[in-house]
Amino acid sequence: MGPERASGVGTRQRRERSPEEGLSPVQSRRWAMARRALMAVLSFSLVLGISLLLWAYVFRGCGPPPCKTPVCWDLLDHYLASGNTSVDPCTDFFSFACGKANRTSNSLQALKEENKRRLRRILEAPGAWPLAPGEEKAFQFYNSCMDTGAIEAAGAGPLRQVIEELGGWPLSGNWTPLGFNHTLSLLMSQYGHFPFFRAYLRPLPTPPHVPVIQIDQPEFDIPLKRKLEVKTYTQILREYLTYLNRLGTLLGGDPSKVQDHAFSSISITSRLFQFLSPLEQRWAQGKLFQMVTIDQLQEMAPVVDWLSCLQATFTPMSLSPSHPIAVHDLEYLKNMSQLVEKELSKDRGFLQSHMILGLVGTLSPALDSKFQEAHRVLNQKLRELTDGPPLPTYPRWMMCVEESEAFFEPTLAALFAQETFGRSTQSAAMELFTVIKEALITRLQRLPWVDEETRKEALNKVAQVQVKMGAPEWALKPDLARQKYHDIQLQPSFLQSFLSCVRSRRARIIRSFLQPFPHHRWQVPPWGVNAYYSVSDHAVVFPAGLLQPPFFHPGYPRAVNFGAAGSIMAHEMLHILYQLLFPGGCPACDTRALQGALLCLERHYASFPLPKGISFNGSRTFLENAADTGGLAIALQAYNKRLLWYRGETTLPHLDLSPRQLFFRSYAQVMCRDPSTQDPRDTHSPPTLRVHGPLSNSPAFARHFQCPHGTLMNPSSRCQLW
């Protein structure tokens, strides 16, 4: 029995012994190591699982913490002041984001005005900045502009002096004719006034984009639209006649003669307007501009001494009869020449009065309040007659800031960049752009309608694009921005100081075009709020004035920066590829798929209701619609990737918006403006469509705002272009 129990016990013990028993020492050690590794993996998995559950509870349940820094509180105030949270975001997100107290907020206009206030603070504190000799003239000019007492005391005297320099005019009773071309040359070169055409130096819009003198249609003080009702047109002419009569009286003209000269000026303007060729017509004819020599233009429009007038205006350029120029409307110039010849043969005095009255309008910013009020009343009456919005009233300081920034841009650009675009802002903006660019590249790699060869070319173009951020290189290096302004002579008369600045600015622009310039020539100043893509330089440009609150700040929640500034960056990047969307622009692509996506987008935008009186031309806006829709999608993709790899997201306190809801809210904030204020020539869709079109095309928007299927912002079908 003993042995059997022993044998039995022994057998039971052998079955229960550990795996190491019976193994060699080496095998035993290996098994122990494997067991410890397995236990470590199991422990790590348990800890990770618990961490994920805790993260999901804290982040998704309680949500990210609110940002309570001063810049975030300011942004919250801005959102609360500009939006209307009582509106259902699924039925009218534009009103939800932009409509407040029966009015529409205008984010870009508000940012423009804030940038002017920043410039004002700079101009009113010259002692706070290290200035080079000569740069103090910018501050002296501003102070002179703000000295309304001295301007009012001088009255019309400085303007009468200018008229005498032009030989006088019949209304004053003191007229010594200088000759038509002599007067025209003085008006163009010394006073910046172009009564019959505009002349400017600018790069050609087509390759090789070299700077060339361009002759364009004139600008008129009155909206002589072709489709106005006869009654409205008559009222407009009556108001303009009243304005011209008032100018003549303010200048001391004989009241019995003023009316005749005002009538004659209106007649000349009306006939010039009839000669204009609409832009659409010239576009269809392929005649946006024609290259001719000065000699050829002299033969076709002989009343103007083109060589002498252009030489005086564009000094220090050296011109000759064979010098090429770009003419935008050649037929207009031919007819203009014939009209002026007839007027010269009838009564030279009426033509002189027409030129003088136009000059007064050009110089009105530098004149006393009587002239400025006459111009303001005219503009207000014209807006009423053409159903335009009321004319906004701006304080004196804002006009003085605008004139100062135009004449002293080199100095003010450096100071503005120093004030608003420091290293932390530069670094954060460039980081955002890099992430947006990477998202675009990822999207291009998966684009279904693009063939492989075109895809490679597109990826190469995106990779090689230059990015200009904040301000020109010379403005970011103050020593390069130093200007002495030797040619500006500030006078006791503000008008004479103003004219000296006009001449200096034109000469500075001409010199800049004549000198070799290795860098991109910025088309907007640093305080501008418009980003753009330059085809000639293959560069996307984002001025410092745009990369400001409420669109961008290093301390904002990421959702705000990606939704506002990020969408703008993606929008401009897509303009690099706009040629692909034109007929024949991508011959090897899947044309059927591309055209289907474009047609889908066109129908998508056409399906939205518009405010009363607002029109929409889908064929004119399709490029911008594609960039808006794609820009939003790319920015959202970049933001989602950022959330995946980086923690620390915040939101705005008391706004009850999740990070992705805040992203969409910030996108819409960029588009906030009154639809009735849109320029008819604008190639963007009305602001309501710029909000509703892209957002309703995003499934993520409907998901995060929980929009019921079939509502305006959650349609049954969507389009996939980019």
XYZ file of N, CA, C and O in Angstrom, residues 306-482:
708
model
N 2.011 111.645 -77.292
C 2.239 110.507 -76.414
C 3.671 110.449 -75.881
O 3.893 110.164 -74.701
N 4.632 110.700 -76.719
C 6.021 110.584 -76.273
C 6.329 111.590 -75.167
O 6.900 111.230 -74.134
N 5.949 112.852 -75.346
C 6.276 113.865 -74.339
C 5.481 113.655 -73.056
O 6.020 113.799 -71.950
N 4.199 113.292 -73.177
C 3.378 113.089 -71.969
C 3.853 111.879 -71.175
O 3.955 111.932 -69.936
N 4.161 110.783 -71.862
C 4.609 109.584 -71.155
C 6.016 109.756 -70.601
O 6.333 109.257 -69.514
N 6.876 110.475 -71.335
C 8.235 110.701 -70.847
C 8.219 111.526 -69.564
O 8.934 111.225 -68.598
N 7.358 112.540 -69.528
C 7.260 113.367 -68.322
C 6.702 112.559 -67.150
O 7.124 112.735 -66.001
N 5.786 111.667 -67.437
C 5.117 110.909 -66.376
C 5.992 109.793 -65.836
O 5.952 109.497 -64.630
N 6.803 109.186 -66.706
C 7.552 107.986 -66.292
C 9.060 108.231 -66.217
O 9.851 107.299 -66.351
N 9.460 109.457 -66.003
C 10.863 109.730 -65.693
C 11.223 108.971 -64.414
O 10.415 108.908 -63.482
N 12.398 108.297 -64.358
C 13.587 108.413 -65.214
C 13.670 107.389 -66.348
O 14.782 107.117 -66.820
N 12.567 106.794 -66.772
C 12.634 105.907 -67.927
C 13.056 106.717 -69.157
O 12.741 107.900 -69.279
N 13.731 106.062 -70.044
C 14.127 106.699 -71.301
C 13.275 106.107 -72.417
O 13.405 104.931 -72.757
N 12.383 106.935 -72.973
C 11.439 106.465 -73.980
C 11.824 106.960 -75.360
O 12.473 107.988 -75.516
N 11.380 106.217 -76.360
C 11.601 106.582 -77.758
C 10.343 106.243 -78.541
O 9.461 105.522 -78.040
N 10.201 106.738 -79.773
C 9.001 106.413 -80.564
C 8.790 104.924 -80.764
O 7.658 104.476 -80.949
N 9.848 104.117 -80.699
C 9.711 102.674 -80.914
C 9.459 101.895 -79.623
O 9.386 100.671 -79.639
N 9.323 102.602 -78.509
C 9.138 101.932 -77.218
C 7.778 101.231 -77.194
O 6.749 101.825 -77.518
N 7.731 99.952 -76.795
C 6.449 99.216 -76.773
C 5.625 99.576 -75.541
O 6.162 99.749 -74.443
N 4.323 99.673 -75.741
C 3.395 99.887 -74.632
C 2.188 98.967 -74.826
O 1.921 98.515 -75.945
N 1.484 98.691 -73.739
C 0.299 97.828 -73.792
C -0.948 98.699 -73.720
O -1.120 99.462 -72.762
N -1.796 98.596 -74.716
C -3.036 99.378 -74.778
C -4.205 98.443 -74.516
O -4.349 97.415 -75.187
N -5.054 98.797 -73.559
C -6.156 97.913 -73.170
C -7.403 98.097 -74.025
O -8.209 97.180 -74.129
N -7.601 99.271 -74.600
C -8.808 99.520 -75.403
C -8.440 100.503 -76.503
O -8.647 101.712 -76.386
N -7.902 99.975 -77.582
C -7.378 100.824 -78.652
C -8.488 101.625 -79.335
O -8.299 102.801 -79.672
N -9.650 101.009 -79.539
C -10.751 101.713 -80.193
C -11.199 102.909 -79.369
O -11.560 103.955 -79.921
N -11.184 102.752 -78.051
C -11.549 103.885 -77.193
C -10.590 105.059 -77.427
O -11.019 106.208 -77.555
N -9.292 104.781 -77.471
C -8.311 105.861 -77.652
C -8.488 106.563 -78.986
O -8.335 107.785 -79.085
N -8.819 105.812 -80.024
C -9.057 106.433 -81.333
C -10.236 107.403 -81.270
O -10.160 108.539 -81.746
N -11.335 106.940 -80.674
C -12.522 107.785 -80.575
C -12.307 108.964 -79.634
O -12.795 110.072 -79.870
N -11.579 108.723 -78.519
C -11.256 109.801 -77.594
C -10.480 110.902 -78.294
O -10.741 112.096 -78.118
N -9.524 110.514 -79.124
C -8.707 111.494 -79.840
C -9.573 112.370 -80.749
O -9.416 113.592 -80.795
N -10.507 111.753 -81.460
C -11.392 112.511 -82.342
C -12.276 113.471 -81.553
O -12.495 114.617 -81.975
N -12.789 113.028 -80.405
C -13.641 113.889 -79.585
C -12.871 115.105 -79.082
O -13.363 116.243 -79.150
N -11.657 114.881 -78.558
C -10.872 115.997 -78.027
C -10.530 116.978 -79.142
O -10.563 118.208 -78.941
N -10.227 116.482 -80.331
C -9.938 117.382 -81.456
C -11.134 118.266 -81.770
O -10.983 119.474 -82.033
N -12.320 117.708 -81.740
C -13.531 118.504 -81.998
C -13.725 119.564 -80.919
O -14.068 120.713 -81.215
N -13.503 119.171 -79.661
C -13.669 120.129 -78.575
C -12.644 121.251 -78.664
O -12.955 122.421 -78.396
N -11.425 120.924 -79.052
C -10.400 121.948 -79.201
C -10.731 122.927 -80.317
O -10.435 124.126 -80.222
N -11.360 122.423 -81.363
C -11.713 123.292 -82.484
C -12.894 124.196 -82.153
O -13.051 125.263 -82.753
N -13.726 123.781 -81.174
C -14.906 124.587 -80.828
C -14.579 125.624 -79.755
O -14.740 126.822 -79.973
N -14.160 125.172 -78.586
C -13.900 126.088 -77.473
C -12.910 125.435 -76.520
O -13.258 124.536 -75.765
N -11.694 125.876 -76.535
C -10.629 125.325 -75.689
C -10.960 125.474 -74.216
O -10.578 124.652 -73.386
N -11.736 126.513 -73.873
C -12.041 126.784 -72.472
C -12.856 125.696 -71.807
O -12.647 125.369 -70.628
N -13.824 125.120 -72.544
C -14.642 124.067 -71.954
C -13.806 122.814 -71.641
O -14.015 122.147 -70.631
N -12.863 122.528 -72.521
C -12.006 121.369 -72.286
C -11.099 121.610 -71.071
O -10.862 120.694 -70.263
N -10.606 122.839 -70.920
C -9.790 123.180 -69.755
C -10.597 123.023 -68.466
O -10.103 122.462 -67.471
N -11.836 123.490 -68.494
C -12.684 123.366 -67.305
C -12.940 121.904 -66.966
O -12.962 121.519 -65.788
N -13.151 121.073 -67.995
C -13.370 119.646 -67.759
C -12.161 119.030 -67.048
O -12.316 118.247 -66.092
N -10.962 119.391 -67.461
C -9.763 118.835 -66.847
C -9.572 119.358 -65.421
O -9.178 118.614 -64.524
N -9.869 120.650 -65.199
C -9.705 121.232 -63.865
C -10.705 120.642 -62.886
O -10.361 120.277 -61.746
N -11.962 120.511 -63.291
C -12.986 119.956 -62.404
C -12.650 118.510 -62.024
O -12.879 118.083 -60.892
N -12.116 117.756 -62.967
C -11.689 116.395 -62.650
C -10.531 116.377 -61.677
O -10.459 115.518 -60.784
N -9.598 117.320 -61.829
C -8.452 117.403 -60.920
C -8.908 117.665 -59.490
O -8.340 117.103 -58.544
N -9.919 118.506 -59.327
C -10.413 118.805 -57.980
C -10.876 117.522 -57.290
O -10.623 117.306 -56.110
N -11.559 116.641 -58.030
C -11.981 115.373 -57.450
C -10.802 114.520 -57.031
O -10.823 113.881 -55.970
N -9.738 114.490 -57.853
C -8.546 113.706 -57.529
C -7.861 114.221 -56.270
O -7.361 113.439 -55.450
N -7.857 115.544 -56.090
C -7.151 116.153 -54.964
C -8.025 116.328 -53.731
O -7.537 116.850 -52.716
N -9.266 115.898 -53.788
C -10.190 116.163 -52.679
C -9.673 115.696 -51.315
O -9.956 116.348 -50.299
N -8.908 114.573 -51.206
C -8.420 114.188 -49.870
C -7.526 115.233 -49.223
O -7.386 115.242 -47.991
N -6.918 116.121 -50.029
C -5.995 117.106 -49.476
C -6.623 118.488 -49.357
O -5.930 119.456 -49.021
N -7.926 118.590 -49.607
C -8.593 119.891 -49.594
C -9.378 120.085 -48.305
O -9.518 119.174 -47.497
N -9.927 121.300 -48.138
C -10.661 121.591 -46.906
C -12.020 120.900 -46.896
O -12.425 120.254 -47.862
N -12.735 121.033 -45.786
C -13.954 120.258 -45.553
C -15.062 120.571 -46.548
O -15.907 119.714 -46.820
N -15.093 121.773 -47.114
C -16.155 122.120 -48.061
C -16.049 121.258 -49.314
O -17.066 120.759 -49.827
N -14.852 121.086 -49.823
C -14.663 120.242 -51.009
C -14.922 118.772 -50.679
O -15.540 118.047 -51.471
N -14.456 118.335 -49.528
C -14.668 116.938 -49.154
C -16.144 116.640 -48.926
O -16.638 115.569 -49.286
N -16.870 117.604 -48.344
C -18.299 117.395 -48.116
C -19.054 117.343 -49.442
O -19.974 116.536 -49.601
N -18.644 118.158 -50.409
C -19.281 118.122 -51.734
C -19.105 116.739 -52.364
O -20.050 116.180 -52.946
N -17.907 116.183 -52.246
C -17.635 114.858 -52.809
C -18.410 113.778 -52.061
O -18.939 112.832 -52.668
N -18.512 113.911 -50.733
C -19.241 112.922 -49.936
C -20.728 112.932 -50.274
O -21.353 111.868 -50.429
N -21.314 114.123 -50.409
C -22.740 114.230 -50.735
C -23.014 113.619 -52.105
O -24.009 112.904 -52.297
N -22.135 113.866 -53.081
C -22.311 113.278 -54.410
C -22.320 111.744 -54.308
O -23.216 111.086 -54.854
N -21.339 111.174 -53.635
C -21.252 109.717 -53.524
C -22.470 109.132 -52.823
O -22.986 108.077 -53.211
N -22.961 109.824 -51.789
C -24.131 109.325 -51.073
C -25.368 109.344 -51.970
O -26.149 108.379 -51.997
N -25.547 110.413 -52.724
C -26.703 110.511 -53.632
C -26.633 109.431 -54.707
O -27.643 108.807 -55.049
N -25.442 109.185 -55.240
C -25.295 108.170 -56.285
C -25.583 106.780 -55.744
O -26.175 105.943 -56.438
N -25.176 106.500 -54.513
C -25.470 105.200 -53.912
C -26.972 105.011 -53.730
O -27.514 103.931 -53.948
N -27.649 106.067 -53.333
C -29.098 105.983 -53.161
C -29.787 105.718 -54.493
O -30.733 104.914 -54.569
N -29.328 106.373 -55.559
C -29.974 106.220 -56.860
C -29.708 104.851 -57.482
O -30.498 104.366 -58.287
N -28.584 104.235 -57.134
C -28.238 102.926 -57.707
C -28.470 101.796 -56.709
O -27.949 100.688 -56.889
N -29.237 102.067 -55.651
C -29.578 101.066 -54.636
C -28.349 100.480 -53.959
O -28.333 99.314 -53.551
N -27.310 101.281 -53.851
C -26.112 100.834 -53.145
C -26.268 101.007 -51.645
O -27.184 101.690 -51.171
N -25.402 100.395 -50.850
C -25.477 100.539 -49.396
C -25.129 101.960 -48.982
O -24.466 102.693 -49.731
N -25.557 102.383 -47.801
C -25.221 103.735 -47.331
C -23.716 103.946 -47.284
O -22.945 103.013 -47.025
N -23.309 105.160 -47.555
C -21.886 105.481 -47.545
C -21.379 105.509 -46.111
O -21.893 106.271 -45.287
N -20.401 104.678 -45.782
C -19.885 104.699 -44.403
C -19.137 105.992 -44.130
O -18.544 106.605 -45.031
N -19.175 106.425 -42.907
C -18.448 107.631 -42.509
C -17.232 107.210 -41.697
O -17.344 106.409 -40.762
N -16.075 107.742 -42.082
C -14.831 107.389 -41.413
C -14.237 108.632 -40.761
O -14.349 109.753 -41.288
N -13.588 108.449 -39.614
C -12.965 109.601 -38.948
C -11.780 110.129 -39.752
O -11.221 109.440 -40.601
N -11.400 111.350 -39.461
C -10.308 112.012 -40.171
C -9.013 111.204 -40.075
O -8.272 111.082 -41.050
N -8.737 110.641 -38.896
C -7.467 109.944 -38.716
C -7.314 108.790 -39.694
O -6.198 108.478 -40.122
N -8.445 108.137 -40.057
C -8.356 106.988 -40.948
C -7.921 107.417 -42.342
O -7.097 106.744 -42.985
N -8.458 108.545 -42.821
C -8.020 109.045 -44.117
C -6.538 109.428 -44.080
O -5.785 109.143 -45.021
N -6.110 110.040 -42.988
C -4.707 110.453 -42.874
C -3.780 109.239 -42.800
O -2.659 109.262 -43.328
N -4.225 108.174 -42.149
C -3.437 106.938 -42.122
C -3.313 106.374 -43.531
O -2.222 105.947 -43.954
N -4.419 106.363 -44.291
C -4.382 105.814 -45.647
C -3.428 106.593 -46.539
O -2.678 106.008 -47.337
N -3.440 107.902 -46.438
C -2.516 108.697 -47.251
C -1.068 108.478 -46.801
O -0.164 108.371 -47.636
N -0.847 108.381 -45.511
C 0.512 108.174 -44.991
C 1.065 106.824 -45.429
O 2.232 106.713 -45.822
N 0.231 105.786 -45.366
C 0.720 104.456 -45.750
C 0.999 104.381 -47.241
O 1.874 103.627 -47.684
N 0.272 105.160 -48.051
C 0.518 105.159 -49.492
C 1.847 105.826 -49.832
O 2.586 105.354 -50.700
N 2.162 106.907 -49.133
C 3.350 107.689 -49.476
C 4.615 107.236 -48.747
O 5.729 107.476 -49.220
N 4.462 106.608 -47.602
C 5.628 106.224 -46.792
C 5.608 104.729 -46.485
O 5.941 104.297 -45.374
N 5.237 103.916 -47.474
C 5.116 102.478 -47.259
C 6.413 101.835 -46.774
O 6.367 100.981 -45.886
N 7.592 102.168 -47.316
C 8.813 101.488 -46.837
C 9.006 101.589 -45.336
O 9.309 100.591 -44.661
N 8.821 102.800 -44.797
C 9.014 102.986 -43.353
C 7.928 102.298 -42.551
O 8.203 101.563 -41.593
N 6.671 102.510 -42.935
C 5.561 101.957 -42.159
C 5.473 100.444 -42.294
O 5.010 99.766 -41.365
N 5.906 99.894 -43.428
C 5.884 98.434 -43.589
C 6.803 97.774 -42.569
O 6.448 96.767 -41.943
N 7.999 98.325 -42.404
C 8.949 97.750 -41.442
C 8.422 97.865 -40.019
O 8.515 96.918 -39.226
N 7.824 99.012 -39.673
C 7.318 99.204 -38.318
C 6.094 98.330 -38.049
O 5.939 97.785 -36.951
N 5.219 98.184 -39.048
C 4.031 97.347 -38.873
C 4.426 95.884 -38.688
O 3.878 95.186 -37.818
N 5.373 95.418 -39.498
C 5.826 94.026 -39.368
C 6.471 93.797 -38.003
O 6.260 92.760 -37.358
N 7.252 94.763 -37.555
C 7.897 94.646 -36.246
C 6.860 94.591 -35.131
O 7.013 93.853 -34.154
N 5.784 95.342 -35.290
C 4.750 95.431 -34.257
C 3.844 94.209 -34.226
O 3.418 93.763 -33.152
N 3.506 93.643 -35.390
C 2.428 92.647 -35.463
C 2.862 91.252 -35.880
O 2.053 90.325 -35.822
N 4.103 91.095 -36.335
C 4.495 89.799 -36.889
C 5.853 89.384 -36.343
O 6.836 89.249 -37.076
N 5.874 89.171 -35.032
C 7.107 88.771 -34.366
C 7.488 87.336 -34.685
O 6.808 86.621 -35.433
N 8.565 86.892 -34.069
C 9.109 85.568 -34.394
C 8.139 84.441 -34.065
O 8.020 83.473 -34.815
N 7.436 84.548 -32.945
C 6.515 83.466 -32.576
C 5.368 83.370 -33.574
O 4.946 82.264 -33.936
N 4.868 84.516 -34.037
C 3.792 84.510 -35.035
C 4.299 83.968 -36.360
O 3.625 83.155 -37.011
N 5.481 84.407 -36.782
C 6.073 83.895 -38.021
C 6.220 82.378 -37.971
O 5.839 81.664 -38.905
N 6.773 81.881 -36.857
C 7.032 80.450 -36.737
C 5.736 79.651 -36.762
O 5.625 78.624 -37.451
N 4.708 80.134 -36.038
C 3.434 79.416 -35.985
C 2.738 79.441 -37.341
O 2.145 78.430 -37.757
N 2.815 80.560 -38.037
C 2.176 80.664 -39.354
C 2.863 79.743 -40.358
O 2.198 79.073 -41.161
N 4.186 79.701 -40.332
C 4.904 78.837 -41.266
C 4.657 77.362 -40.946
O 4.536 76.535 -41.862
N 4.551 77.030 -39.680
C 4.244 75.649 -39.290
C 2.867 75.251 -39.817
O 2.679 74.139 -40.336
N 1.894 76.145 -39.685
C 0.555 75.867 -40.194
C 0.580 75.662 -41.700
O -0.016 74.709 -42.233
N 1.300 76.523 -42.410
C 1.383 76.394 -43.861
C 2.005 75.052 -44.256
O 1.540 74.399 -45.199
N 3.042 74.635 -43.555
C 3.716 73.370 -43.871
C 2.752 72.195 -43.753
O 2.731 71.300 -44.605
N 1.934 72.195 -42.704
C 0.978 71.104 -42.504
C -0.088 71.129 -43.602
O -0.496 70.079 -44.118
N -0.545 72.326 -43.975
C -1.545 72.450 -45.045
C -0.957 71.950 -46.369
O -1.617 71.225 -47.128
N 0.270 72.312 -46.644
C 0.925 71.880 -47.878
C 1.047 70.357 -47.922
O 0.810 69.733 -48.967
N 1.414 69.750 -46.790
C 1.527 68.287 -46.733
C 0.165 67.627 -46.993
O 0.079 66.600 -47.673
N -0.898 68.217 -46.466
C -2.237 67.660 -46.681
C -2.633 67.744 -48.145
O -3.251 66.814 -48.695
N -2.276 68.842 -48.807
C -2.572 68.978 -50.235
C -1.814 67.917 -51.035
O -2.371 67.296 -51.955
N -0.554 67.720 -50.700
C 0.249 66.700 -51.401
C -0.375 65.322 -51.226
O -0.492 64.549 -52.180
N -0.787 65.000 -50.011
C -1.437 63.701 -49.757
C -2.701 63.561 -50.592
O -2.975 62.493 -51.160
N -3.451 64.635 -50.695
C -4.705 64.591 -51.450
C -4.437 64.407 -52.941
O -5.153 63.676 -53.627
N -3.403 65.081 -53.439
C -3.065 64.944 -54.863
C -2.656 63.515 -55.200
O -2.939 63.014 -56.295
N -1.992 62.862 -54.288
C -1.538 61.486 -54.538
C -2.698 60.506 -54.682
O -2.546 59.432 -55.253
N -3.869 60.896 -54.182
C -5.024 59.998 -54.218
C -6.126 60.502 -55.151
O -7.191 59.903 -55.218
N -5.875 61.596 -55.860
C -6.918 62.197 -56.692
C -7.279 61.251 -57.838
O -6.417 60.909 -58.653
N -8.531 60.831 -57.960
C -8.854 59.755 -58.910
C -8.874 60.167 -60.375
O -8.611 59.346 -61.243
N -9.183 61.444 -60.694
C -9.345 61.822 -62.102
C -8.045 62.290 -62.757
O -8.039 62.652 -63.941
N -6.935 62.307 -62.030
C -5.662 62.788 -62.565
C -4.808 61.607 -63.026
O -4.654 60.621 -62.309
N -4.249 61.697 -64.240
C -3.332 60.657 -64.720
C -1.978 60.807 -64.025
O -1.682 61.855 -63.434
N -1.147 59.801 -64.115
C 0.089 59.768 -63.345
C 1.075 60.853 -63.764
O 1.754 61.450 -62.926
N 1.166 61.119 -65.055
C 2.111 62.145 -65.516
C 1.689 63.528 -65.016
O 2.511 64.311 -64.532
N 0.396 63.823 -65.129
C -0.113 65.109 -64.633
C 0.040 65.192 -63.124
O 0.348 66.255 -62.575
N -0.178 64.068 -62.442
C -0.026 64.051 -60.988
C 1.404 64.434 -60.587
O 1.613 65.225 -59.671
N 2.393 63.869 -61.309
C 3.788 64.198 -61.005
C 4.061 65.686 -61.220
O 4.737 66.334 -60.421
N 3.537 66.229 -62.323
C 3.735 67.653 -62.602
C 3.079 68.516 -61.521
O 3.652 69.521 -61.076
N 1.860 68.126 -61.112
C 1.156 68.892 -60.087
C 1.906 68.838 -58.758
O 2.069 69.860 -58.069
N 2.368 67.662 -58.385
C 3.119 67.518 -57.141
C 4.412 68.335 -57.189
O 4.815 68.938 -56.182
N 5.033 68.383 -58.358
C 6.256 69.155 -58.511
C 5.986 70.651 -58.359
O 6.756 71.371 -57.716
N 4.873 71.125 -58.937
C 4.524 72.541 -58.819
C 4.244 72.914 -57.372
O 4.675 73.975 -56.895
N 3.526 72.055 -56.671
C 3.220 72.333 -55.268
C 4.504 72.324 -54.444
O 4.702 73.175 -53.563
N 5.389 71.387 -54.728
C 6.631 71.288 -53.963
C 7.521 72.505 -54.164
O 8.240 72.919 -53.249
N 7.483 73.106 -55.364
C 8.400 74.194 -55.692
C 7.822 75.583 -55.419
O 8.518 76.585 -55.621
N 6.568 75.685 -54.985
C 5.976 76.999 -54.778
C 6.719 77.756 -53.673
O 7.149 77.179 -52.674
N 6.899 79.045 -53.884
C 7.465 79.900 -52.851
C 6.335 80.342 -51.922
O 5.195 80.521 -52.349
N 6.653 80.548 -50.670
C 5.670 81.111 -49.747
C 6.238 82.398 -49.164
O 7.386 82.435 -48.700
N 5.445 83.458 -49.273
C 5.826 84.766 -48.742
C 4.893 85.069 -47.580
O 3.685 85.159 -47.754
N 5.474 85.217 -46.422
C 4.681 85.295 -45.205
C 4.959 86.596 -44.469
O 6.117 86.937 -44.218
N 3.919 87.355 -44.163
C 4.054 88.514 -43.295
C 4.338 89.797 -44.023
O 3.492 90.679 -44.113
N 5.545 89.937 -44.568
C 5.978 91.182 -45.200
C 7.130 90.872 -46.151
O 7.760 89.809 -46.054
N 7.427 91.788 -47.079
C 8.587 91.585 -47.959
C 9.872 91.416 -47.159
O 9.973 91.880 -46.018
N 10.836 90.781 -47.777
C 12.092 90.507 -47.091
C 12.733 91.792 -46.562
O 13.260 91.820 -45.446
N 12.652 92.857 -47.368
C 13.298 94.100 -46.936
C 12.590 94.722 -45.728
O 13.215 95.389 -44.901
N 11.276 94.503 -45.610
C 10.545 95.062 -44.470
C 10.856 94.299 -43.192
O 10.799 94.861 -42.089
N 11.156 93.003 -43.324
C 11.494 92.198 -42.145
C 12.913 92.460 -41.668
O 13.296 92.009 -40.590
N 13.692 93.170 -42.484
C 15.039 93.573 -42.097
C 15.082 95.093 -42.131
O 15.327 95.690 -43.182
N 14.799 95.756 -41.001
C 14.610 97.213 -40.984
C 15.704 98.009 -41.665
O 15.432 99.043 -42.264
N 16.938 97.543 -41.611
C 18.021 98.308 -42.233
C 17.826 98.439 -43.744
O 18.232 99.431 -44.351
N 17.191 97.418 -44.364
C 16.945 97.476 -45.803
C 15.775 98.380 -46.147
O 15.617 98.785 -47.294
N 14.931 98.691 -45.163
C 13.739 99.498 -45.421
C 14.001 100.988 -45.205
O 13.102 101.807 -45.411
N 15.191 101.364 -44.803
C 15.476 102.769 -44.513
C 15.293 103.627 -45.767
O 15.788 103.307 -46.838
